[in-house]
Amino acid sequence: MSTASTQLPEGRYGRSSDERADRKLKVVGAVLAAVLLALVGYFAYHYVAQSKISAEVITFDAQKNAVKVHLEVHKDAGTSGYCTLRSQAADSSEVGRADFHFGGHATRIDKVVTLRTTSQGTTAELLGCHAD
């Protein structure tokens, strides 16, 4: 006894609904992947290329109620902004935090700033810089 096949002959009736659904899913997936890639590229460009201010702590000198920080800032000419510094004690508690503002046409600012602390600080950390 032979069993009748329930499949349609290939190529006779066009694509099956499963094949059409698979193709639609592939197209939707490709479009979503392209959109995600464009968003990542957009945010990466604005994070890296549009950064107008960069800074670093060169040295610091911890005293009893202050920390003197040698700060070097690189920025675009005419850009004004601020950098946030903090100091921590030996037990990792924060003992001082302050924003230091700068402006002008210089593209490089090399300055020693004084961060007041509530007790002896052991670190000087640059938390970040932002344009106004």
XYZ file of C-alpha atoms in Angstrom:
132
model
C 0.000 0.000 0.000
C 1.375 3.412 -0.852
C 0.878 6.693 0.961
C -0.122 9.799 -0.902
C 2.189 12.779 -0.526
C 0.646 15.870 1.071
C 3.253 18.278 -0.289
C 2.575 20.326 -3.376
C 4.811 19.806 -6.378
C 7.848 22.145 -6.333
C 7.694 25.260 -8.518
C 4.091 24.659 -9.553
C 2.152 26.970 -7.224
C 4.714 29.664 -6.313
C 6.240 30.193 -2.894
C 4.673 28.772 0.193
C 3.479 31.087 2.962
C 6.381 29.908 5.150
C 8.927 30.995 2.542
C 7.248 34.416 2.212
C 7.247 34.843 6.008
C 10.929 33.859 6.200
C 11.800 36.424 3.524
C 9.852 39.155 5.361
C 11.612 38.317 8.625
C 15.008 38.516 6.926
C 14.171 41.925 5.425
C 12.857 43.274 8.756
C 15.929 41.930 10.577
C 18.288 43.537 8.054
C 16.495 46.898 8.352
C 16.583 46.792 12.166
C 20.275 45.861 12.147
C 21.032 48.790 9.809
C 19.109 51.199 12.050
C 20.924 49.923 15.155
C 24.292 50.255 13.413
C 23.441 53.824 12.355
C 22.463 54.751 15.940
C 25.670 53.303 17.389
C 27.688 55.188 14.771
C 25.837 58.437 15.483
C 26.401 58.261 19.231
C 30.031 57.167 18.816
C 30.703 60.117 16.485
C 29.173 62.625 18.887
C 31.009 61.111 21.847
C 34.436 61.094 20.210
C 34.477 63.764 17.498
C 32.294 66.360 19.182
C 34.190 66.271 22.466
C 35.393 69.848 22.805
C 37.184 69.474 26.125
C 39.687 66.953 27.434
C 41.757 67.197 30.591
C 44.082 65.258 32.835
C 45.543 65.520 36.303
C 49.313 65.853 35.998
C 50.217 65.822 39.713
C 48.626 66.592 43.050
C 49.859 67.564 46.491
C 47.663 66.553 49.441
C 47.743 68.867 52.445
C 45.762 68.933 55.696
C 42.638 70.756 54.446
C 43.295 71.035 50.715
C 44.695 69.273 47.696
C 46.649 71.255 45.110
C 45.988 69.762 41.692
C 48.031 70.442 38.544
C 45.336 70.286 35.858
C 45.950 70.403 32.110
C 42.944 71.159 29.885
C 42.805 70.963 26.073
C 39.809 72.617 24.408
C 38.643 74.358 21.257
C 39.389 78.078 21.037
C 36.577 80.129 22.539
C 35.019 77.185 24.362
C 34.183 77.687 28.015
C 33.339 74.966 30.479
C 34.232 73.312 33.743
C 36.018 70.267 35.108
C 34.912 68.425 38.241
C 37.580 67.203 40.666
C 37.231 65.189 43.849
C 39.447 63.969 46.635
C 39.066 60.927 48.841
C 40.496 60.045 52.239
C 42.413 56.862 53.010
C 39.139 55.094 53.918
C 37.699 55.945 50.435
C 35.233 58.509 51.786
C 34.878 61.657 49.704
C 36.406 64.661 51.474
C 36.195 67.256 48.715
C 34.561 67.973 45.363
C 34.568 71.124 43.265
C 34.007 72.427 39.742
C 36.721 74.567 38.179
C 35.544 76.892 35.408
C 37.630 78.077 32.473
C 37.146 79.994 29.256
C 38.969 82.233 26.801
C 40.629 81.694 23.478
C 43.539 79.548 24.667
C 43.386 75.949 23.472
C 45.577 74.660 26.304
C 45.200 75.618 29.959
C 47.868 74.466 32.408
C 46.906 75.495 35.933
C 47.350 74.505 39.558
C 43.979 74.624 41.331
C 43.252 74.191 45.038
C 40.542 71.760 46.075
C 39.397 72.420 49.654
C 38.793 69.276 51.710
C 37.049 68.521 55.000
C 39.961 66.353 56.176
C 43.250 64.970 54.842
C 42.748 63.875 51.242
C 44.894 61.174 49.690
C 43.757 61.376 46.060
C 42.861 63.870 43.366
C 40.531 62.479 40.739
C 39.196 64.127 37.583
C 35.543 63.122 37.269
C 34.986 64.815 33.933
C 34.838 68.028 31.938
C 31.851 69.624 30.213
C 31.313 72.563 27.910
C 28.948 75.342 29.021
